[in-house]
mmCIF file of C-alpha atoms (C1' of nucleotides) in Angstrom:
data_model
loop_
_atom_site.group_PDB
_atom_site.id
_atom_site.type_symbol
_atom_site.label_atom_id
_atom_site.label_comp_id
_atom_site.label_asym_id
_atom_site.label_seq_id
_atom_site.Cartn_x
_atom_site.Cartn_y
_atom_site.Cartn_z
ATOM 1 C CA UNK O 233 23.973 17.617 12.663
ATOM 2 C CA UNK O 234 27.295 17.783 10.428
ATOM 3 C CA UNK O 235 26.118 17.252 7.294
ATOM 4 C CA UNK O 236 23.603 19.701 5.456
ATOM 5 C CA UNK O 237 21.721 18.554 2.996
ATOM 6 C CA UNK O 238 21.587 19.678 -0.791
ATOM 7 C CA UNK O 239 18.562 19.967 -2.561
ATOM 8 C CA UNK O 240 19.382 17.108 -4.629
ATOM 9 C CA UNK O 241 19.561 15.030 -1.457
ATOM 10 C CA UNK O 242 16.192 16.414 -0.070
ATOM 11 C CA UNK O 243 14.351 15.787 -3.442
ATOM 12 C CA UNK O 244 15.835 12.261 -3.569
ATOM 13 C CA UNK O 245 14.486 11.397 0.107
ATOM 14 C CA UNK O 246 10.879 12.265 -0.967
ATOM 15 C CA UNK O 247 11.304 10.403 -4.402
ATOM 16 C CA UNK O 248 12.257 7.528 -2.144
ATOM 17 C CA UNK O 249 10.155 7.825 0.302
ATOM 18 C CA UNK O 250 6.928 8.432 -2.325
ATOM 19 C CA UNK O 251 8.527 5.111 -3.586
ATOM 20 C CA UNK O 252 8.100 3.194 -0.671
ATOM 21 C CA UNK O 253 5.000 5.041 0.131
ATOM 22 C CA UNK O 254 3.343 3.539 -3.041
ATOM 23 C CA UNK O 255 4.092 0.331 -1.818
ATOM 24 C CA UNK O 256 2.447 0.378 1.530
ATOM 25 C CA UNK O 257 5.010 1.922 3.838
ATOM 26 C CA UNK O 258 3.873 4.333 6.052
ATOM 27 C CA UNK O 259 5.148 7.939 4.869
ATOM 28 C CA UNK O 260 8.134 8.855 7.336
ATOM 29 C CA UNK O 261 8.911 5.045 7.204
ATOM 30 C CA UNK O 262 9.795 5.879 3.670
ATOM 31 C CA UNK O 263 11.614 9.259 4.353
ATOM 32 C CA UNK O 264 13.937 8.067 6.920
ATOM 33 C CA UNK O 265 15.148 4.753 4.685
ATOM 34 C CA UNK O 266 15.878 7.779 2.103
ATOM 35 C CA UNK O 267 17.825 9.564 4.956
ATOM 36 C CA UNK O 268 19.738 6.752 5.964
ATOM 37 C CA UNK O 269 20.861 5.804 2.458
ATOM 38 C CA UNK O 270 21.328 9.392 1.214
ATOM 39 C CA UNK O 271 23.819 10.678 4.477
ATOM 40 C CA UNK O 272 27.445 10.591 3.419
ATOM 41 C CA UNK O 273 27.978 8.665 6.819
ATOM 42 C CA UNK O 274 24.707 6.813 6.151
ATOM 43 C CA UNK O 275 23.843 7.225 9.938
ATOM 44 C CA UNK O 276 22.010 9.499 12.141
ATOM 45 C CA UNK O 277 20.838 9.949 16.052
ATOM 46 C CA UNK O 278 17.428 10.248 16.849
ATOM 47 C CA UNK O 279 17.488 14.305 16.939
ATOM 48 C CA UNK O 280 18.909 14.100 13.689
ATOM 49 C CA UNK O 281 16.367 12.620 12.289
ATOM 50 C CA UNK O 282 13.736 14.462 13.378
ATOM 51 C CA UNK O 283 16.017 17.907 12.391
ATOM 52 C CA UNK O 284 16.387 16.663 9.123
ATOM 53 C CA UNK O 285 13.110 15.362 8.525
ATOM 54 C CA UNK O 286 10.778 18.186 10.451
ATOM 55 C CA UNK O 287 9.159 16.034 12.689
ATOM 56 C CA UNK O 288 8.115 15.288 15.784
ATOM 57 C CA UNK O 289 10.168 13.049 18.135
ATOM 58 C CA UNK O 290 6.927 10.745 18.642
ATOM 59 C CA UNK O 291 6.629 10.059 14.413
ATOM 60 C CA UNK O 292 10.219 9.295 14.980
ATOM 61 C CA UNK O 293 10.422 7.062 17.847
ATOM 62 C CA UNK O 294 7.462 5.011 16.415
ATOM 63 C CA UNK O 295 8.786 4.876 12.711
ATOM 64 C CA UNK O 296 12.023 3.473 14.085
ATOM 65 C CA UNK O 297 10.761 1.141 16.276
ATOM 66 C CA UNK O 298 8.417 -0.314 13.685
ATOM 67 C CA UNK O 299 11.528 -0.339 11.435
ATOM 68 C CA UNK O 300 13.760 -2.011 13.804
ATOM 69 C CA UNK O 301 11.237 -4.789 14.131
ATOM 70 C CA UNK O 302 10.902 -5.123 10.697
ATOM 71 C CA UNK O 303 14.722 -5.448 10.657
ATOM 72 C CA UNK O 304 14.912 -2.721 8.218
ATOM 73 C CA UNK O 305 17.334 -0.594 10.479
ATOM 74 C CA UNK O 306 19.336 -0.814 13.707
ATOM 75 C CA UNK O 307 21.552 1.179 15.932
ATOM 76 C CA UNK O 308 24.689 1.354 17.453
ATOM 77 C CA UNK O 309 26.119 3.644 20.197
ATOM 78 C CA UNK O 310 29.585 5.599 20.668
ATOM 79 C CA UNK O 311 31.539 4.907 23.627
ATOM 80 C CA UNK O 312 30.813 7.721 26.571
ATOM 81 C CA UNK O 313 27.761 8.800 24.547
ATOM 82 C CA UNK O 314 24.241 7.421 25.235
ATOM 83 C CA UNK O 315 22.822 8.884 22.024
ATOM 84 C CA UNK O 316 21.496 6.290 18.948
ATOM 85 C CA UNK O 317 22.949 5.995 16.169
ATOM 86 C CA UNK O 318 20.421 4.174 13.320
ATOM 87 C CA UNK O 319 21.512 2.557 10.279
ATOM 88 C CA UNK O 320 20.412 0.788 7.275
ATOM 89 C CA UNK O 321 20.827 -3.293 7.770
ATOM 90 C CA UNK O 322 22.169 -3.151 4.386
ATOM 91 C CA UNK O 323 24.199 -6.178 4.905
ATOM 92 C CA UNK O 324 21.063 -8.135 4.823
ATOM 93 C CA UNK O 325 20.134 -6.922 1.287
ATOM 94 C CA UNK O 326 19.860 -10.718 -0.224
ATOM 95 C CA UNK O 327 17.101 -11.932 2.126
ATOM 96 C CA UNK O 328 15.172 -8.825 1.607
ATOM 97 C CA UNK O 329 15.191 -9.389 -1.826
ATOM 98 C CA UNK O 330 14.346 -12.764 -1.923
ATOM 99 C CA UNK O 331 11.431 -12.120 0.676
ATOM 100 C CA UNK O 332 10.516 -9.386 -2.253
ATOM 101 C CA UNK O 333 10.735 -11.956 -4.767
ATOM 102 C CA UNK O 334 8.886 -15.021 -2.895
ATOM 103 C CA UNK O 335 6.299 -12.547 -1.975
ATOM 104 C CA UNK O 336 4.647 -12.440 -5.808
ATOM 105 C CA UNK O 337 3.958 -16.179 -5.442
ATOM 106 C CA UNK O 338 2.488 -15.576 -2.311
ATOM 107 C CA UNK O 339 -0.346 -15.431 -4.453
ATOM 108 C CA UNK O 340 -0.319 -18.888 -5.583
ATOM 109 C CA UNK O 341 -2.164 -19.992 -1.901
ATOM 110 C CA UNK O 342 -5.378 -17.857 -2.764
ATOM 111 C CA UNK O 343 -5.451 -18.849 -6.686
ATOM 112 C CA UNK O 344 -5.169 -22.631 -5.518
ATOM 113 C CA UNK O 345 -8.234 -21.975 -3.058
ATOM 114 C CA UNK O 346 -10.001 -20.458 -5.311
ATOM 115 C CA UNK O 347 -9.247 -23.279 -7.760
ATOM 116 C CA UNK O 348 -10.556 -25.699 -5.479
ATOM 117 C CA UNK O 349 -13.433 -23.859 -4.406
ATOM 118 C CA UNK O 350 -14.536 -23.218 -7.846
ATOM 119 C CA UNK O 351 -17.794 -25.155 -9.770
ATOM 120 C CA UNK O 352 -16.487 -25.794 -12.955
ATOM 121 C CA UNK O 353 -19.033 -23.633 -14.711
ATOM 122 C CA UNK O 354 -16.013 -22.015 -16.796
ATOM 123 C CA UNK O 355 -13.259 -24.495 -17.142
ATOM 124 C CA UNK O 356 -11.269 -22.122 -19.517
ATOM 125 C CA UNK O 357 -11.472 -19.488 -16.562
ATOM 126 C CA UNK O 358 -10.205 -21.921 -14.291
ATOM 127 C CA UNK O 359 -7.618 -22.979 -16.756
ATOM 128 C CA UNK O 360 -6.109 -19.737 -16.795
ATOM 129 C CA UNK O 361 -6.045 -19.482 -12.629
ATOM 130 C CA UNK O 362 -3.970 -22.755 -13.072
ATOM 131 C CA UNK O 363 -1.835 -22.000 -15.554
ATOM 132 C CA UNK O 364 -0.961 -18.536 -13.315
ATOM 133 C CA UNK O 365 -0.275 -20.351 -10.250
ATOM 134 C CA UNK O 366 1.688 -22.806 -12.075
ATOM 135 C CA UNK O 367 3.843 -20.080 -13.431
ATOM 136 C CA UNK O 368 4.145 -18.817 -9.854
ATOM 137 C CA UNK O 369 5.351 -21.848 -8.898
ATOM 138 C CA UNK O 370 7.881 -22.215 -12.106
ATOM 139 C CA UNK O 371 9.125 -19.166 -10.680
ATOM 140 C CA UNK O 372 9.766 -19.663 -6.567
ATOM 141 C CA UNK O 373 11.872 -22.675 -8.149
ATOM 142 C CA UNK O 374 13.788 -20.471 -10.175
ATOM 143 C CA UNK O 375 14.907 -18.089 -6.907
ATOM 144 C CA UNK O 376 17.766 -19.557 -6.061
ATOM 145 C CA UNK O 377 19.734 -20.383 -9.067
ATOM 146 C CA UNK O 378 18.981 -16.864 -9.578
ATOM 147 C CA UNK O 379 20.652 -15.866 -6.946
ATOM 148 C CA UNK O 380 23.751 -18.440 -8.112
ATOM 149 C CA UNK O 381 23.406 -17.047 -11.182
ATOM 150 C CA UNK O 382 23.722 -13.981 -10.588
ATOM 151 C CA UNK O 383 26.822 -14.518 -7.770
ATOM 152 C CA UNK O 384 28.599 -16.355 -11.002
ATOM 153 C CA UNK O 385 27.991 -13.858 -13.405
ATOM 154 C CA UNK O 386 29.945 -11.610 -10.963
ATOM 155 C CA UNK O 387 32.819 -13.422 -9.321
ATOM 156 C CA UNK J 178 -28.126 -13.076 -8.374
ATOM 157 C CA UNK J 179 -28.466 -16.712 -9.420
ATOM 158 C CA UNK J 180 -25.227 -18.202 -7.337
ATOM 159 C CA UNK J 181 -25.664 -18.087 -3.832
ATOM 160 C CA UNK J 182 -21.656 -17.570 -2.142
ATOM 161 C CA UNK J 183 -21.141 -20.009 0.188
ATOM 162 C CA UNK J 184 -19.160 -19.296 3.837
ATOM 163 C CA UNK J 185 -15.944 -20.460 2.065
ATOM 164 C CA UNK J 186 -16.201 -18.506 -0.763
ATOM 165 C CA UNK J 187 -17.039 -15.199 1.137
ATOM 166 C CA UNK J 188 -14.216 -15.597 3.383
ATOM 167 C CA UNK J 189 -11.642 -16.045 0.705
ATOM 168 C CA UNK J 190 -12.980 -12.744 -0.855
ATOM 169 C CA UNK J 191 -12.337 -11.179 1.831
ATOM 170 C CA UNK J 192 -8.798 -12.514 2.090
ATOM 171 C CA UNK J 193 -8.185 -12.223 -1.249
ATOM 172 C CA UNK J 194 -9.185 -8.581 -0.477
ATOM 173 C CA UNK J 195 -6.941 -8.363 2.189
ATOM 174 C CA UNK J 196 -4.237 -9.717 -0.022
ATOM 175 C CA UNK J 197 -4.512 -6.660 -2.204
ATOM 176 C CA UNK J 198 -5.189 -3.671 0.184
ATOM 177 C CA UNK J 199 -1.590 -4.725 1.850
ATOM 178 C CA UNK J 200 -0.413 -4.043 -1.601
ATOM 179 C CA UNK J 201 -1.700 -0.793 -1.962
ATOM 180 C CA UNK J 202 -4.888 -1.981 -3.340
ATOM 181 C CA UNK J 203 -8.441 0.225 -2.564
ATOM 182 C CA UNK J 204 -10.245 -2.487 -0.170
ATOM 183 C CA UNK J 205 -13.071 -2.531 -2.894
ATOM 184 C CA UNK J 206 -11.065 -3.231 -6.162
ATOM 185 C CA UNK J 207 -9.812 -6.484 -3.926
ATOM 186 C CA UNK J 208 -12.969 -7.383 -3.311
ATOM 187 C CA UNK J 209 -14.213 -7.167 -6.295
ATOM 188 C CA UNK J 210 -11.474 -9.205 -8.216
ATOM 189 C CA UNK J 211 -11.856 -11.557 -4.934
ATOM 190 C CA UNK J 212 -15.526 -11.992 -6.100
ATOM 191 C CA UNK J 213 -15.082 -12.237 -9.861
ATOM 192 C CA UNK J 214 -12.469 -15.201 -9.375
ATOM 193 C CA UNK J 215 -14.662 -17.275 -6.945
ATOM 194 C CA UNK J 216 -18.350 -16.809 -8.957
ATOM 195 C CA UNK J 217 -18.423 -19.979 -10.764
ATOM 196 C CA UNK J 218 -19.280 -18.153 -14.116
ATOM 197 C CA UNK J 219 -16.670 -15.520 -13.406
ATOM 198 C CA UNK J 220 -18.928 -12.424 -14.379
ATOM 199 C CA UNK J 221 -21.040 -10.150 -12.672
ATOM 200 C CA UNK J 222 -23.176 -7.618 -13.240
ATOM 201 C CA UNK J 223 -23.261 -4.477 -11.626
ATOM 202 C CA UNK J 224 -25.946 -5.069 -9.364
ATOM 203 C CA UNK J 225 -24.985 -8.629 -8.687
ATOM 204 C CA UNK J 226 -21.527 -6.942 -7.618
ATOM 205 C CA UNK J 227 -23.645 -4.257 -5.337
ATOM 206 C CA UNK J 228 -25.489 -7.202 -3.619
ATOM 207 C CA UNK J 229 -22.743 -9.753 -3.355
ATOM 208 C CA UNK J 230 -20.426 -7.031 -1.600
ATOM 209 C CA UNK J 231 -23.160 -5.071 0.368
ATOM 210 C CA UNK J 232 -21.389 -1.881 -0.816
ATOM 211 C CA UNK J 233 -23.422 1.280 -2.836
ATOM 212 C CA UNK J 234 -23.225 1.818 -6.237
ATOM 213 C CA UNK J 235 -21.303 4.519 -6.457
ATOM 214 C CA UNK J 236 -18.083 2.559 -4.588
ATOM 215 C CA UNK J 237 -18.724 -0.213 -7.384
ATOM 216 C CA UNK J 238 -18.764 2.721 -10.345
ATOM 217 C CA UNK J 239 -15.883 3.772 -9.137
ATOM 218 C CA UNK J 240 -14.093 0.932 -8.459
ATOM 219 C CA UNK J 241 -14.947 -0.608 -11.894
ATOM 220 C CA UNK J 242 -14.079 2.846 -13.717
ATOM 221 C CA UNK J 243 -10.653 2.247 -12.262
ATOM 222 C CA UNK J 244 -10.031 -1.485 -12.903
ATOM 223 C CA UNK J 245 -11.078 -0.485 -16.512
ATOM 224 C CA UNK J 246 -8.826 2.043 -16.826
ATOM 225 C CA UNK J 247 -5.968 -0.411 -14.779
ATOM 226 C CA UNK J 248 -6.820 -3.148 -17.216
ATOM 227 C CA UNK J 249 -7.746 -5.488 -14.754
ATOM 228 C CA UNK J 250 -11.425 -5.964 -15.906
ATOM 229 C CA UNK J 251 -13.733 -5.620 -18.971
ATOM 230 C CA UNK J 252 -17.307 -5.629 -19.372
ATOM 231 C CA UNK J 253 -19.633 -7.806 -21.823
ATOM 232 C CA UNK J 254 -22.834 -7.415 -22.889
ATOM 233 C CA UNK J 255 -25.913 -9.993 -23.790
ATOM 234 C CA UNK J 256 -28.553 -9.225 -26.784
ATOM 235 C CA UNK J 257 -31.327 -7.556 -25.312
ATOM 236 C CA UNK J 258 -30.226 -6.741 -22.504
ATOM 237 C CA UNK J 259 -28.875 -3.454 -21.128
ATOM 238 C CA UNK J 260 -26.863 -4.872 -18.211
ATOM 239 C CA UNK J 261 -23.008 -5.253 -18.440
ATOM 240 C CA UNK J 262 -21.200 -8.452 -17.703
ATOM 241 C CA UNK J 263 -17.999 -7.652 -15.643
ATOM 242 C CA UNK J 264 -14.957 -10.204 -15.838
ATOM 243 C CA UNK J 265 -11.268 -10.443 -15.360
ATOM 244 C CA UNK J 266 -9.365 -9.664 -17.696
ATOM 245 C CA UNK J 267 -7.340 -13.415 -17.165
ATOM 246 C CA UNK J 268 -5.854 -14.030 -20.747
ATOM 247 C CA UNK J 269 -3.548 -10.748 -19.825
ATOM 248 C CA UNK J 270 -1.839 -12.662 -16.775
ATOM 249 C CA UNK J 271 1.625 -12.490 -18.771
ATOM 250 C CA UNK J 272 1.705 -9.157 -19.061
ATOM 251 C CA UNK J 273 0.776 -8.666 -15.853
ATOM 252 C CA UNK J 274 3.242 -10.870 -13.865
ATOM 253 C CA UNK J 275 6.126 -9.253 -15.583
ATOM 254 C CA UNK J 276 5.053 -5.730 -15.040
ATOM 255 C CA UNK J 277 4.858 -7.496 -11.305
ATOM 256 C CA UNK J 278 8.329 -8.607 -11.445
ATOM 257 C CA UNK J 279 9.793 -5.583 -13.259
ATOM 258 C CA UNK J 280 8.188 -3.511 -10.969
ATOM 259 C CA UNK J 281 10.855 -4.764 -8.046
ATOM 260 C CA UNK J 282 13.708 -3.590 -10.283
ATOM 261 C CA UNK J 283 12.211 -0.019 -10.151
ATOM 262 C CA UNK J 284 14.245 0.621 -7.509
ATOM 263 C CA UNK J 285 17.507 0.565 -9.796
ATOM 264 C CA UNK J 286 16.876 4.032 -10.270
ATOM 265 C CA UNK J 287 16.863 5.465 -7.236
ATOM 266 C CA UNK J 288 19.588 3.537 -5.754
ATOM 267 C CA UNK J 289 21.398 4.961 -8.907
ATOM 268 C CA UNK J 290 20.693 8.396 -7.815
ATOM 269 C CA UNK J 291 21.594 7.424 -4.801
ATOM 270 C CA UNK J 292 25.269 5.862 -5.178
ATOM 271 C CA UNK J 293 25.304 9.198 -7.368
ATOM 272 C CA UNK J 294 24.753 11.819 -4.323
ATOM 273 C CA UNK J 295 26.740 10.019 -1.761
ATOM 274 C CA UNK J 296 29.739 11.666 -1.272
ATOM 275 C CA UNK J 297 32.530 8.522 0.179
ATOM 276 C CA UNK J 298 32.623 9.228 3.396
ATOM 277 C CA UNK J 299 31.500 5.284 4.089
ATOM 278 C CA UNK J 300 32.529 3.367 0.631
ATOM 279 C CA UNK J 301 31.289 -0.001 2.008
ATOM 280 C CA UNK J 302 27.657 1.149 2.514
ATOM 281 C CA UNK J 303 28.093 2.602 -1.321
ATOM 282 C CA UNK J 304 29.248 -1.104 -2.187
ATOM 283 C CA UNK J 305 26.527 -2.622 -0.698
ATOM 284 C CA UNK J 306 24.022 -0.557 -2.325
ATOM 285 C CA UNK J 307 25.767 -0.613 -5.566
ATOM 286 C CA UNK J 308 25.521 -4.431 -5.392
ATOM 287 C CA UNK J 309 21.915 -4.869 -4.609
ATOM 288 C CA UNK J 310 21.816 -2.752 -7.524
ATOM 289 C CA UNK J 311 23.553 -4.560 -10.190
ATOM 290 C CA UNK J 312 21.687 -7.576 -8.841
ATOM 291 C CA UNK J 313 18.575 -5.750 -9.847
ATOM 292 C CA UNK J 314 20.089 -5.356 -13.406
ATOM 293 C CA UNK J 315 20.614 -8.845 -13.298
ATOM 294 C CA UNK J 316 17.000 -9.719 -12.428
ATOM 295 C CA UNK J 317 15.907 -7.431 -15.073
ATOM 296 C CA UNK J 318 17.643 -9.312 -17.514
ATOM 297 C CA UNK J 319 16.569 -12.676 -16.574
ATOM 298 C CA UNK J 320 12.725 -11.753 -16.718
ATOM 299 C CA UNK J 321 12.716 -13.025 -20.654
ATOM 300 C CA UNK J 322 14.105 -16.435 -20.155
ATOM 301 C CA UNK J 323 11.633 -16.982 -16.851
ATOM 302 C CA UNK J 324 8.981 -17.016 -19.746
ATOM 303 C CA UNK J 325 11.114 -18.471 -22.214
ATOM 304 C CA UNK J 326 11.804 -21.250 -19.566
ATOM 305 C CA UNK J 327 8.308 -21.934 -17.921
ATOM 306 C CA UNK J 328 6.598 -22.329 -21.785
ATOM 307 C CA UNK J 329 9.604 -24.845 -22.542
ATOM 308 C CA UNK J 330 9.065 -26.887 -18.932
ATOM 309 C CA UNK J 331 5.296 -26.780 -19.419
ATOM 310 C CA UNK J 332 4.613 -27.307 -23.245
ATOM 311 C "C1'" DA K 74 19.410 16.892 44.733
ATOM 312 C "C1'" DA K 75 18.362 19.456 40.561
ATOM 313 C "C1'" DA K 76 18.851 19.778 35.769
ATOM 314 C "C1'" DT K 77 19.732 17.794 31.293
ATOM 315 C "C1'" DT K 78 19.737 14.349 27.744
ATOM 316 C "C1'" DG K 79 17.581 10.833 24.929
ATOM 317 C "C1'" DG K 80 13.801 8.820 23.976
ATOM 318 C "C1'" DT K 81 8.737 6.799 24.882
ATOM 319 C "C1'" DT K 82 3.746 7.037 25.626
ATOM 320 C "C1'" DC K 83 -0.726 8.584 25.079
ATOM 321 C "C1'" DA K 84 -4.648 11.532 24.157
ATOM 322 C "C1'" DC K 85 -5.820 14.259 20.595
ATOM 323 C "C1'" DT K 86 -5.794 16.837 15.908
ATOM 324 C "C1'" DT K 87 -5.025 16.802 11.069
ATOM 325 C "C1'" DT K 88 -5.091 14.666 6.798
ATOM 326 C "C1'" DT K 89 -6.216 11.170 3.657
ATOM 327 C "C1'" DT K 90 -8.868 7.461 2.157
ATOM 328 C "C1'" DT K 91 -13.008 5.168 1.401
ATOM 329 C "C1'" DA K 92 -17.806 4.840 1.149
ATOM 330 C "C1'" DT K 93 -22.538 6.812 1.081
ATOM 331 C "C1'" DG K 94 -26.813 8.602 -0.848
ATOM 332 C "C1'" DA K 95 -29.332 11.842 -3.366
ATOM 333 C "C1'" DA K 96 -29.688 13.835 -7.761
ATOM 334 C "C1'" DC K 97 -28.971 13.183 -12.396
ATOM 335 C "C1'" DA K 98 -28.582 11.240 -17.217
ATOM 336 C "C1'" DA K 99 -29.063 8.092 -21.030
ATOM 337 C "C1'" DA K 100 -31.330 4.256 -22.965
ATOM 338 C "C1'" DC K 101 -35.091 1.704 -23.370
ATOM 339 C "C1'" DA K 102 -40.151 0.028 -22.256
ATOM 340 C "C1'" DA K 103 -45.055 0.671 -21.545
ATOM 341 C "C1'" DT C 181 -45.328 10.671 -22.397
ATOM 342 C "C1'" DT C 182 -44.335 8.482 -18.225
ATOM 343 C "C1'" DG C 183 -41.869 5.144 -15.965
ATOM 344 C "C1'" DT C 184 -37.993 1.909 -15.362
ATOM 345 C "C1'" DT C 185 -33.457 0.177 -15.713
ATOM 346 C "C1'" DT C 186 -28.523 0.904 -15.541
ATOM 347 C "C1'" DG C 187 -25.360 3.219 -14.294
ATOM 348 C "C1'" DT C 188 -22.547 8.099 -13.100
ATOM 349 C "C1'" DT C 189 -21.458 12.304 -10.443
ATOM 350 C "C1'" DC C 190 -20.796 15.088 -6.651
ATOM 351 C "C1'" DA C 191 -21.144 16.815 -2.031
ATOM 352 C "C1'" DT C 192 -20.461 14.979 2.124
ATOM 353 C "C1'" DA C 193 -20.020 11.548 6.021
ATOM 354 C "C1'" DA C 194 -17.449 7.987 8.205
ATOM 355 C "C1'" DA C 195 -13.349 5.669 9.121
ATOM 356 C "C1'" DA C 196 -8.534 4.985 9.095
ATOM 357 C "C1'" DA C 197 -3.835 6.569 8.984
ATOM 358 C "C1'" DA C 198 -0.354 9.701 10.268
ATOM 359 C "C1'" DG C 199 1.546 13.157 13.007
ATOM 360 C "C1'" DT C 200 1.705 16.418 17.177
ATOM 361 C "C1'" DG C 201 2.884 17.945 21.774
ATOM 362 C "C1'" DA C 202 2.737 17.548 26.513
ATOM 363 C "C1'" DA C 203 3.778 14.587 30.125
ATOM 364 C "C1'" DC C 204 6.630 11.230 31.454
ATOM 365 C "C1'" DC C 205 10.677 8.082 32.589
ATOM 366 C "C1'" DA C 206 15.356 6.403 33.072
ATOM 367 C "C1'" DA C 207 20.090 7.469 32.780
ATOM 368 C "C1'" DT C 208 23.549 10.724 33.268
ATOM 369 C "C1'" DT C 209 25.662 15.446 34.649
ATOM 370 C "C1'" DT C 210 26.268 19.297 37.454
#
DNA sequence: AAATTGGTTCACTTTTTTATGAACAAACAA
DNA sequence: TTGTTTGTTCATAAAAAAGTGAACCAATTT
């Protein structure tokens, strides 16, 4: 374990991983995406992790695994050495956020089933769920030029 | 309890439910905007809301306390009678899908802190996470003209 | 072969979240 | 006044999520 962490660095992990905690990641999920981004290498080996962290191997093993499926993080080895060393996918950063993005107009497949399912007893109620879902669909449109947009605005 | 739900309707409650707990939603705050979308007169009262969701009264006090507070719901009453009416509050969507939308950009400022603390021992990690950053600022700015764009499209 | 390293698995404990139900209160009705 | 309706509050129970530690396994070292 090179690197020792400052305060600043500790207090930014928990901000990060109270962050992702709101959100509906489970706790050391949250903690160890903090890790990884706040390490000057960015990387760490299983025992790392849980030295840094304070826990137990177990929390560890599962967190990562979880994370790995969610292709949130992956690993690499060092020649001669059989430890792990885990990493942010942070190359993939553009389909994360447009899974992000798509994911508020997920919403769009319940408001239309509830639009059908509905007795029109209150057509301005309903009104409103359409003019929602239509909005959400305005917007999955709008993703990709976006993305262009954004690409442009840069290069 | 005049409406009786039908299998359809209780099942998408519960989705809708669903939909919301994965988003850090209390199960019984989905529920109850599940239900409140799918009644055809898109009210309840309290009781109805205790009967239609098999859940005690105190759950449903809370719950409603805190979609109050959230600004998810409001309450009507009737002349003569003591009972409150609870509804979405559905003319608010606007304000509500960009506080959705803005809400992904909240991680701007911990990725700030973040390309703050690093020290450059691994620049091109810093890169990427100072360009999934700006891209966030970008986003942020293009929130206005989403609305802007979806009234023109529309009206 | 014995010991060590690097991690996994599983039964169990701790903690947190969610829901219950009894007691209570305020407003009205008989 | 007494009873009823419409909720609220609070202590607690039930359920779910998160984490622990011991046992274990496979690969490597000694």
């Amino acid at each position: 374990m090179s690197e020792i962490l400052s305060e600043r660095k500790k207090e930014l992990i928990e901000k990060i991983g109270v962050f992702h905690e709101q959100r509906g990641m489970q706790p050391l999920m949250g903690r160890i995406l903090g890790l990884l981004m706040v390490l000057d290498e960015a990387e760490a080996t299983f025992e790392e992790i849980v030295d840094y962290l304070n826990v137990s191997k177990s929390a560890v093993s599962n967190a990562l695994n979880f994370m790995q499926i969610q292709n949130k993080v992956k690993y690499k080895t060092k020649p001669g050495e059989r430890k792990r060393y885990f990493y942010l996918k942070a190359d993939d950063w553009e389909n994360d956020m447009q899974t992000q993005i798509e994911d508020i107009t997920q919403a769009t497949h319940f408001l239309q089933e509830v639009i059908d399912v509905r007795e029109q007893a209150n057509p301005s109620f309903t009104n409103h769920l359409q003019e929602v879902c239509s909005f959400l669909e305005y917007v999955k449109t709008k993703i990709p030029s976006l993305f262009e947009g954004f690409r442009k605005q840069k290069g």
